[in-house]
mmCIF file of C-alpha atoms and ligand atoms in Angstrom:
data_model
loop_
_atom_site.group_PDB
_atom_site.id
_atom_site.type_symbol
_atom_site.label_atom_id
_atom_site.label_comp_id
_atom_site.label_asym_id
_atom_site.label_seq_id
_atom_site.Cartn_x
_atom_site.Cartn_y
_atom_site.Cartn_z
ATOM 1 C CA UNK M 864 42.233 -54.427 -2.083
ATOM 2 C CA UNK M 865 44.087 -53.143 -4.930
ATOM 3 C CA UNK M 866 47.625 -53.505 -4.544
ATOM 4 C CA UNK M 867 48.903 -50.291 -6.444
ATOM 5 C CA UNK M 868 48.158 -46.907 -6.156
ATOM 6 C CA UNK M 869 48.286 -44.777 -9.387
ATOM 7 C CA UNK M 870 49.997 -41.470 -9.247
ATOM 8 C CA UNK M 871 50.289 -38.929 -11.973
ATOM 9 C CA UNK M 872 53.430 -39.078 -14.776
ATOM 10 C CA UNK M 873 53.366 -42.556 -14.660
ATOM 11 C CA UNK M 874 54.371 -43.102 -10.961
ATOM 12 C CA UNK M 875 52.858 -45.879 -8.694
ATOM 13 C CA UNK M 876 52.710 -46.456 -4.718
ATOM 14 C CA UNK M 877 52.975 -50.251 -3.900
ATOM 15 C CA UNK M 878 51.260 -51.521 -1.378
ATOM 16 C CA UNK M 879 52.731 -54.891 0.592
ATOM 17 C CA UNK M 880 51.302 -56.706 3.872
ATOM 18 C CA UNK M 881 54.636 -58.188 4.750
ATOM 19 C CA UNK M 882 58.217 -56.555 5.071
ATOM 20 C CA UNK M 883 59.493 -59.250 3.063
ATOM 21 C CA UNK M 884 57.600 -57.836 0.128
ATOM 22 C CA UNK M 885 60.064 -54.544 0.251
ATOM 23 C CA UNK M 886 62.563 -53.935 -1.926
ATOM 24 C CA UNK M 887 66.070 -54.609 -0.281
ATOM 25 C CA UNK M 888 67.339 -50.502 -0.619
ATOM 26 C CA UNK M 889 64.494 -48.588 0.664
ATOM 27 C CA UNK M 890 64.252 -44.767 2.699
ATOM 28 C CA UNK M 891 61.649 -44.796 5.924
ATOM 29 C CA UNK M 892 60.096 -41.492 4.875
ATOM 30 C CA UNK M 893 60.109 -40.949 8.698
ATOM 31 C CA UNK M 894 63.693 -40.856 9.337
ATOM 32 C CA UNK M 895 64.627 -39.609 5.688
ATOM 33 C CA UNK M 896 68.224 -37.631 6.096
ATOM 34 C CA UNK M 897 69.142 -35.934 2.307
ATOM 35 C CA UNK M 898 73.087 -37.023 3.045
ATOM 36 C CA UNK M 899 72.159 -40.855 3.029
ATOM 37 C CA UNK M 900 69.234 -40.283 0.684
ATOM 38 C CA UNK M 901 72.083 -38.958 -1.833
ATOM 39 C CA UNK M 902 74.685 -42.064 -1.290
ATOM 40 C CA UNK M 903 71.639 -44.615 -2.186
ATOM 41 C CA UNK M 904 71.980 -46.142 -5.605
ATOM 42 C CA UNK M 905 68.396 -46.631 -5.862
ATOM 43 C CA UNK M 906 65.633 -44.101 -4.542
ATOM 44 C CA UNK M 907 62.877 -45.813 -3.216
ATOM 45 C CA UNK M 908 60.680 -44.587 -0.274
ATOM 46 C CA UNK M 909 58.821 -46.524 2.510
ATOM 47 C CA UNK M 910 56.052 -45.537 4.346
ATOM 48 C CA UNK M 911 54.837 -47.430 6.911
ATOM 49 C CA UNK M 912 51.545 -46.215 8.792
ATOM 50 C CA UNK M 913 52.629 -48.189 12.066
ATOM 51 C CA UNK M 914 55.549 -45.622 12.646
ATOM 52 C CA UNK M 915 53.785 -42.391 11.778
ATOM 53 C CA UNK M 916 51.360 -40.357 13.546
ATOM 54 C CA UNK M 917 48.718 -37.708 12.295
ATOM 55 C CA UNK M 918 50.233 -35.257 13.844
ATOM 56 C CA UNK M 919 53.955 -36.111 12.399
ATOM 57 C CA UNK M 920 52.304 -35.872 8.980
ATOM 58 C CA UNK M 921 53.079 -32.157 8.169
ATOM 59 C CA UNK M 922 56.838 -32.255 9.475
ATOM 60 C CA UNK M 923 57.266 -35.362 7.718
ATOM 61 C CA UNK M 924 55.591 -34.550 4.450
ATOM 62 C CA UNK M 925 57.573 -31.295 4.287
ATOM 63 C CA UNK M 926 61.037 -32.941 4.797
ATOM 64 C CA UNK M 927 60.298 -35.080 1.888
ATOM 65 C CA UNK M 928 59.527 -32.195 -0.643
ATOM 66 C CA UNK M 929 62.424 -30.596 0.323
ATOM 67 C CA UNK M 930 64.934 -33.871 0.211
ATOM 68 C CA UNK M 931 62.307 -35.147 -3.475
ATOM 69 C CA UNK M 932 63.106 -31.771 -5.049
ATOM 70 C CA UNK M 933 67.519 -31.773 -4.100
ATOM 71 C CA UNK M 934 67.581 -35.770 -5.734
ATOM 72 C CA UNK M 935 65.175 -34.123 -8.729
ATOM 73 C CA UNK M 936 67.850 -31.158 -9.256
ATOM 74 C CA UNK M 937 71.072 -33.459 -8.768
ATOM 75 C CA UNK M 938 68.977 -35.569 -11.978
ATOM 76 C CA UNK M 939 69.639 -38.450 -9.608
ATOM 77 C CA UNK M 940 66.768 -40.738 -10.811
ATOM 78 C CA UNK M 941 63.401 -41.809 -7.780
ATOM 79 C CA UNK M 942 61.427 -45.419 -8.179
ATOM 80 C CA UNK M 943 62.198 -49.347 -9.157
ATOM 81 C CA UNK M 944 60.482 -50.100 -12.286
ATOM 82 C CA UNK M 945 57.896 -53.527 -12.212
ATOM 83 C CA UNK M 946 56.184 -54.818 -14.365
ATOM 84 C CA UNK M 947 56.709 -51.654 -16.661
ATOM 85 C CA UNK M 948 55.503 -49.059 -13.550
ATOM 86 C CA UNK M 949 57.310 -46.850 -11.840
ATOM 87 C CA UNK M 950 57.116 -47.266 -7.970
ATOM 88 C CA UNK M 951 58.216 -44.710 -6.455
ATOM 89 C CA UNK M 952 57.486 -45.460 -3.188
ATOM 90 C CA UNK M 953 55.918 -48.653 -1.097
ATOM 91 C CA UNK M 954 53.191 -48.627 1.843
ATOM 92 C CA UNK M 955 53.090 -51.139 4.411
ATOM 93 C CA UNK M 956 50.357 -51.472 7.465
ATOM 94 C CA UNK M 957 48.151 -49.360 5.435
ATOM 95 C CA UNK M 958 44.431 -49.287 6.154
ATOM 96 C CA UNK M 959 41.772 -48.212 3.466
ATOM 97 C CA UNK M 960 39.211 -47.222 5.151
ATOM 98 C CA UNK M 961 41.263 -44.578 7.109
ATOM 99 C CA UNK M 962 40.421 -41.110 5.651
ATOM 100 C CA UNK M 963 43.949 -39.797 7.559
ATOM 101 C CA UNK M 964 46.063 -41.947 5.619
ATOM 102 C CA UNK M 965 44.085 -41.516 2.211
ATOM 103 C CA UNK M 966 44.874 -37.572 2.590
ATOM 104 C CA UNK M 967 48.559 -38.416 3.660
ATOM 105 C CA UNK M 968 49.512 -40.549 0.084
ATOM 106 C CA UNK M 969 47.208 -37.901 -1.926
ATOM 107 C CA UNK M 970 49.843 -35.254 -0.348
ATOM 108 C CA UNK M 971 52.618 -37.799 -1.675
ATOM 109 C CA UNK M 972 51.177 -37.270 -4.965
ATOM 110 C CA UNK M 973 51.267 -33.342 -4.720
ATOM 111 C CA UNK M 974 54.836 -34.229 -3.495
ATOM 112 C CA UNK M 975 55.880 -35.797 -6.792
ATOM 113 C CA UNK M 976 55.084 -33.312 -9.115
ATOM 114 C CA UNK M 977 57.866 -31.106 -10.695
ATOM 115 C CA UNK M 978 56.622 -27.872 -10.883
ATOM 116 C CA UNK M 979 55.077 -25.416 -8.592
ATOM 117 C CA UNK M 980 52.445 -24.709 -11.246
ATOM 118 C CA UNK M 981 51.061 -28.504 -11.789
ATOM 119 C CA UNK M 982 51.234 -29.465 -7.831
ATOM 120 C CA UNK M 983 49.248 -26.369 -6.775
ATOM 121 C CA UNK M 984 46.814 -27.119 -9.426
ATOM 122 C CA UNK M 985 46.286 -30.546 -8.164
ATOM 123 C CA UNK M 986 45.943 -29.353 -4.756
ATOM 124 C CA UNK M 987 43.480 -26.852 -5.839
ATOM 125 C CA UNK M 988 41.324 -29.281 -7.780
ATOM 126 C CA UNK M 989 41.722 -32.208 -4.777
ATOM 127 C CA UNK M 990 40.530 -29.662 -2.323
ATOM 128 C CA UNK M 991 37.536 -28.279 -4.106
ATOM 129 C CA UNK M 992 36.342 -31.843 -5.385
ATOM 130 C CA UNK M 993 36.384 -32.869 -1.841
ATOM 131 C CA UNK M 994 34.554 -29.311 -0.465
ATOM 132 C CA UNK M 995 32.377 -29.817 -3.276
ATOM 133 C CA UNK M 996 31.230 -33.443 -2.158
ATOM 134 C CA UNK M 997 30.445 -32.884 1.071
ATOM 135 C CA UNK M 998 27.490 -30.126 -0.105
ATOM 136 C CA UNK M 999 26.766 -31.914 -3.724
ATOM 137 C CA UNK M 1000 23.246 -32.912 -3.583
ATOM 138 C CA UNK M 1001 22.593 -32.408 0.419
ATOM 139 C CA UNK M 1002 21.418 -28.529 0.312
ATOM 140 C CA UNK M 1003 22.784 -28.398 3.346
ATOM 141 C CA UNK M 1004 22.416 -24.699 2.689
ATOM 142 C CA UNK M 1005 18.716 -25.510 3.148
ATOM 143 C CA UNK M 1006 17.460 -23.640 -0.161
ATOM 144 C CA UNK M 1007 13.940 -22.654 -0.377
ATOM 145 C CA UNK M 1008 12.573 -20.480 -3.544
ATOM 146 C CA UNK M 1009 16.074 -19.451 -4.149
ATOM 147 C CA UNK M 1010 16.399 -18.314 -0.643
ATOM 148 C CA UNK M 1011 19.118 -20.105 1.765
ATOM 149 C CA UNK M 1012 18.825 -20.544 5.352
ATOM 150 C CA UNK M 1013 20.851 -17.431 5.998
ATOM 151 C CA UNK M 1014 18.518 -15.379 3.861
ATOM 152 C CA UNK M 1015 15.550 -16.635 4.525
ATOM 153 C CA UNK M 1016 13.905 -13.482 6.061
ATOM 154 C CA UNK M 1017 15.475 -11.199 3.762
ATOM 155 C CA UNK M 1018 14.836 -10.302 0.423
ATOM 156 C CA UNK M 1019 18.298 -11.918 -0.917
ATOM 157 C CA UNK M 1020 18.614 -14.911 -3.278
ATOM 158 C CA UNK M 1021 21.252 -16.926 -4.786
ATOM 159 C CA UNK M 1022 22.341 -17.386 -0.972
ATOM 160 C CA UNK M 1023 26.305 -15.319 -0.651
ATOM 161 C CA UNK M 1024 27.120 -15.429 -4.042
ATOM 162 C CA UNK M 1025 26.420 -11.049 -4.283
ATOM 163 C CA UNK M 1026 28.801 -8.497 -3.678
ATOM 164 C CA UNK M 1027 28.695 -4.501 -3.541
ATOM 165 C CA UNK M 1028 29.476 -3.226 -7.077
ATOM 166 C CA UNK M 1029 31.115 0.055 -6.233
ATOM 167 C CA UNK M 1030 32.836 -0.292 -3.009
ATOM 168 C CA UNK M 1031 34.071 2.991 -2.855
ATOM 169 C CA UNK M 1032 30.641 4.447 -2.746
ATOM 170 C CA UNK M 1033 30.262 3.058 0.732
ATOM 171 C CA UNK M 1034 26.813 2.533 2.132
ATOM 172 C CA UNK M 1035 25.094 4.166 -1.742
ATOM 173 C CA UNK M 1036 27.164 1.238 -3.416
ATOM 174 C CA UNK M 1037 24.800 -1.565 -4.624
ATOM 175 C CA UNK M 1038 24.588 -5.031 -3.725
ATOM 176 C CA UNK M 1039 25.003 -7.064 -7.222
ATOM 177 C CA UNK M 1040 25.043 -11.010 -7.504
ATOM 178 C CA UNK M 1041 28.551 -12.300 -8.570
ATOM 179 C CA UNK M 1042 29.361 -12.639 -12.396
ATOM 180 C CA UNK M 1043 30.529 -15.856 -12.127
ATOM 181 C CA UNK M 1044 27.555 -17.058 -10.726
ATOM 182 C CA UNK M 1045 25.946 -19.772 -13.594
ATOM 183 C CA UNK M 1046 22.288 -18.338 -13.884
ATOM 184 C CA UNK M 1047 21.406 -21.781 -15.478
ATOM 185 C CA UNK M 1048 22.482 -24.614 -12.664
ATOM 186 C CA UNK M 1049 23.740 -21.814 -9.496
ATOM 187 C CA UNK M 1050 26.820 -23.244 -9.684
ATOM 188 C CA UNK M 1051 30.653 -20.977 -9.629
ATOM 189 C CA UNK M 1052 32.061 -21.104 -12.900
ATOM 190 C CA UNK M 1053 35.068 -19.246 -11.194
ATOM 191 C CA UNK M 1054 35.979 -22.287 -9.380
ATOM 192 C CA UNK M 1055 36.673 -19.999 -6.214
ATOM 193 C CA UNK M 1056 38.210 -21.939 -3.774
ATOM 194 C CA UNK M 1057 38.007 -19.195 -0.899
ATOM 195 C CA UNK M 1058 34.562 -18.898 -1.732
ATOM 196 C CA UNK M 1059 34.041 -22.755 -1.218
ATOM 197 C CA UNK M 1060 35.921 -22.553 2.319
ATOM 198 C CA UNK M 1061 33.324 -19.752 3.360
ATOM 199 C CA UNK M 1062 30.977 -20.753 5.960
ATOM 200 C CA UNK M 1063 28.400 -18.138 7.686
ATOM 201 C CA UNK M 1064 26.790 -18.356 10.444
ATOM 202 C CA UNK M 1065 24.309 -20.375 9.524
ATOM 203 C CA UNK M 1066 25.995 -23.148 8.541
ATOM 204 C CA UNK M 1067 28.342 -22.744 11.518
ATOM 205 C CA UNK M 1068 25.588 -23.332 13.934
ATOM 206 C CA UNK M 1069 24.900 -26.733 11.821
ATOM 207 C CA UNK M 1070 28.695 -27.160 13.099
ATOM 208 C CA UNK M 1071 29.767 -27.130 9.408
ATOM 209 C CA UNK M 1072 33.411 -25.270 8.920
ATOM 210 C CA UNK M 1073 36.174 -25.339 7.196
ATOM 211 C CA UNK M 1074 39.305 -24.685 8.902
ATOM 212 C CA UNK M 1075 42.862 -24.588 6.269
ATOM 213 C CA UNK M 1076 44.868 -26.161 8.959
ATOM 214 C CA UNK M 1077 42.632 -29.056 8.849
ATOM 215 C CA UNK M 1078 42.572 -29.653 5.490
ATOM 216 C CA UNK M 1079 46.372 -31.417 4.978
ATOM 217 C CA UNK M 1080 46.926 -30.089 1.480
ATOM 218 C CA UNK M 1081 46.518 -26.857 2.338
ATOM 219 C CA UNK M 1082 48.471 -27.049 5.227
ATOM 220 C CA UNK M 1083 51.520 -28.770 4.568
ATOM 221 C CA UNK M 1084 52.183 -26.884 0.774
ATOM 222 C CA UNK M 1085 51.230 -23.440 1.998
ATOM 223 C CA UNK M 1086 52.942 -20.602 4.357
ATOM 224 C CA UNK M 1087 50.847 -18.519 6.057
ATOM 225 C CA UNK M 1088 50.918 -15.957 3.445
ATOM 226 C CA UNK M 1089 49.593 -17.846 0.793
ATOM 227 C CA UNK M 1090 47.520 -19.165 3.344
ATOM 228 C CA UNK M 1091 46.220 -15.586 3.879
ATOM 229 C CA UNK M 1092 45.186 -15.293 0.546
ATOM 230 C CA UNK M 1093 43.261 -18.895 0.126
ATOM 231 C CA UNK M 1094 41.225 -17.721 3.082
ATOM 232 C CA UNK M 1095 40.440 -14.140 1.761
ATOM 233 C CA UNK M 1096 40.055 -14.251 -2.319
ATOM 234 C CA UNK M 1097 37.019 -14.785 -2.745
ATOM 235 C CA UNK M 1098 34.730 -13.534 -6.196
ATOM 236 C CA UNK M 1099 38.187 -14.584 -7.862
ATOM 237 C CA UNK M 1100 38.742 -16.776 -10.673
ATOM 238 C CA UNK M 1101 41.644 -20.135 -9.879
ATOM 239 C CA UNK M 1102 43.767 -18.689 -12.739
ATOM 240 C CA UNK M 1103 43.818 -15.483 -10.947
ATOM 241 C CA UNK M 1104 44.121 -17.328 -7.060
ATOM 242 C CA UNK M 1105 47.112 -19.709 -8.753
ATOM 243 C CA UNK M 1106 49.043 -17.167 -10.153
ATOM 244 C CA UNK M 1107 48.848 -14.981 -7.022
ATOM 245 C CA UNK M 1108 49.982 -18.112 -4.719
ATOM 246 C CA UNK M 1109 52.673 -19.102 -7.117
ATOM 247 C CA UNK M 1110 53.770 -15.283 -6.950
ATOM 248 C CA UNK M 1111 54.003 -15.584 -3.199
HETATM 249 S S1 LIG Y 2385 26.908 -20.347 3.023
HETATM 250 FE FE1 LIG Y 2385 25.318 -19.378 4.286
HETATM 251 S S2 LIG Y 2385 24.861 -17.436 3.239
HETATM 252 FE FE2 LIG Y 2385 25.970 -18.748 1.785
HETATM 253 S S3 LIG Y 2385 24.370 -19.844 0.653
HETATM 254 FE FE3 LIG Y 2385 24.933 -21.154 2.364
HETATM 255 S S4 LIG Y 2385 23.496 -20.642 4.010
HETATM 256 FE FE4 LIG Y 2385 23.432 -18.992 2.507
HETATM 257 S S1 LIG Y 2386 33.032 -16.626 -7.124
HETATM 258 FE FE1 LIG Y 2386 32.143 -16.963 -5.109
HETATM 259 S S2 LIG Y 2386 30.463 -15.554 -5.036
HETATM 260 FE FE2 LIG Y 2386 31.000 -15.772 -7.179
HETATM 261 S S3 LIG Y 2386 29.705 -17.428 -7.961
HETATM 262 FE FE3 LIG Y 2386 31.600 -18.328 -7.286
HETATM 263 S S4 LIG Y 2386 31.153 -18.988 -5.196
HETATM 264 FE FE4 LIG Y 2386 29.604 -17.488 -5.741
#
């Protein structure tokens, strides 16, 4: 196993099998207090997947953006360089293979950027690469002759990706397929990530769904607002949904 985990502006998570591998000064992300954070010469964090639980990860994650961004504004300086990296942070007892823990360091990395702007992108992208891979080439949508399993008796193609063009008009207004649809490979060239998170009926009954509060990055960096908004956006472009969550 690889020994270092690369984050973005040059920062790297360590990862040891032995305590004696830590650095001397480190901060157990778990029982992080800003006070003694502040008092630390060096700012180096710990996390060690023996002490936390899955469902600690949101209280604990959002204790650490909050205490990351006070040592950022103070200009009081995070990570131990090695070997000409950065480490910001080391993980002991950490298991590969665990798709809990993957999710918890990728929310470390939305944790270390500096502006609102870059992490939400990153979240944004993360989330739709992984909604993305778990239809990309499956059809799980069950597409036959343009016609999805939803639509199959009707005269509808291009599955949900239609909307009425005049709401307004009410029942006269006409039912128009979505101009961000790509004509050429049916894929969204809006990158709509509420759009992604939809799941009819259809798909429900295949017990596929996509709940926000499951998904960690949307969880833990979101209020319920914003969460409002990631849910209901849909036929919107990510400029648009960024702006409007950065607004919020
Ligand atoms: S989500 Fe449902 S309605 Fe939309 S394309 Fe898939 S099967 Fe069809
Ligand atoms: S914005 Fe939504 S409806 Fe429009 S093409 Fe993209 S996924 Fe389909």
């Amino acid at each position: 196993m690889e020994n270092i985990i690369k984050m973005h502006n040059g920062n790297y998570i360590k990862i040891v099998n032995s305590k004696n591998e830590l650095p001397f000064e480190n901060i157990n992300i778990k029982k992080i207090k800003l006070m003694k954070a502040l008092k630390k010469q060096k700012i180096i964090f710990l996390i060690d997947f023996n002490e936390i639980e899955k469902k600690e990860y949101k209280k604990i994650l959002k204790k650490l953006l909050l205490v990351k961004n006070i040592i950022m504004k103070i200009k009081k300086e995070i990570g131990l360089k090695e070997n000409g990296q950065k480490i910001v942070a080391y993980i002991i007892n950490f298991d590969e293979n665990n798709k809990n823990q993957k999710e918890f360091i990728s929310a470390i990395d939305a944790i270390f950027y500096n502006t609102k702007n870059e992490r939400y992108n990153y979240i944004y992208d993360t989330v739709c690469n992984y909604l993305d891979n778990k239809f990309y080439g499956k059809n799980l949508c069950d597409f036959q002759n343009d016609k999805c399993g939803e639509k199959r008796n009707t005269s509808c193609t291009n599955g949900c990706c239609h909307h009425f063009k005049h709401k307004a008009l009410g029942p006269l207004s006409k039912l128009v397929p979505c101009e961000y649809l790509n004509k050429e490979n049916y894929t969204c060239d809006a990158k709509c990530l509420p759009c992604k998170l939809f799941t009819c009926d259809y798909l429900r009954r295949k017990g596929i769904k996509f709940k926000i509060k499951d998904i960690l990055l949307l969880d833990v960096f979101f209020n319920s607002i914003q969460k409002y908004f990631i849910k209901y956006m849909v036929f919107t472009q990510k400029e648009k949904i960024i702006k409007t969550l950065i607004r919020i």
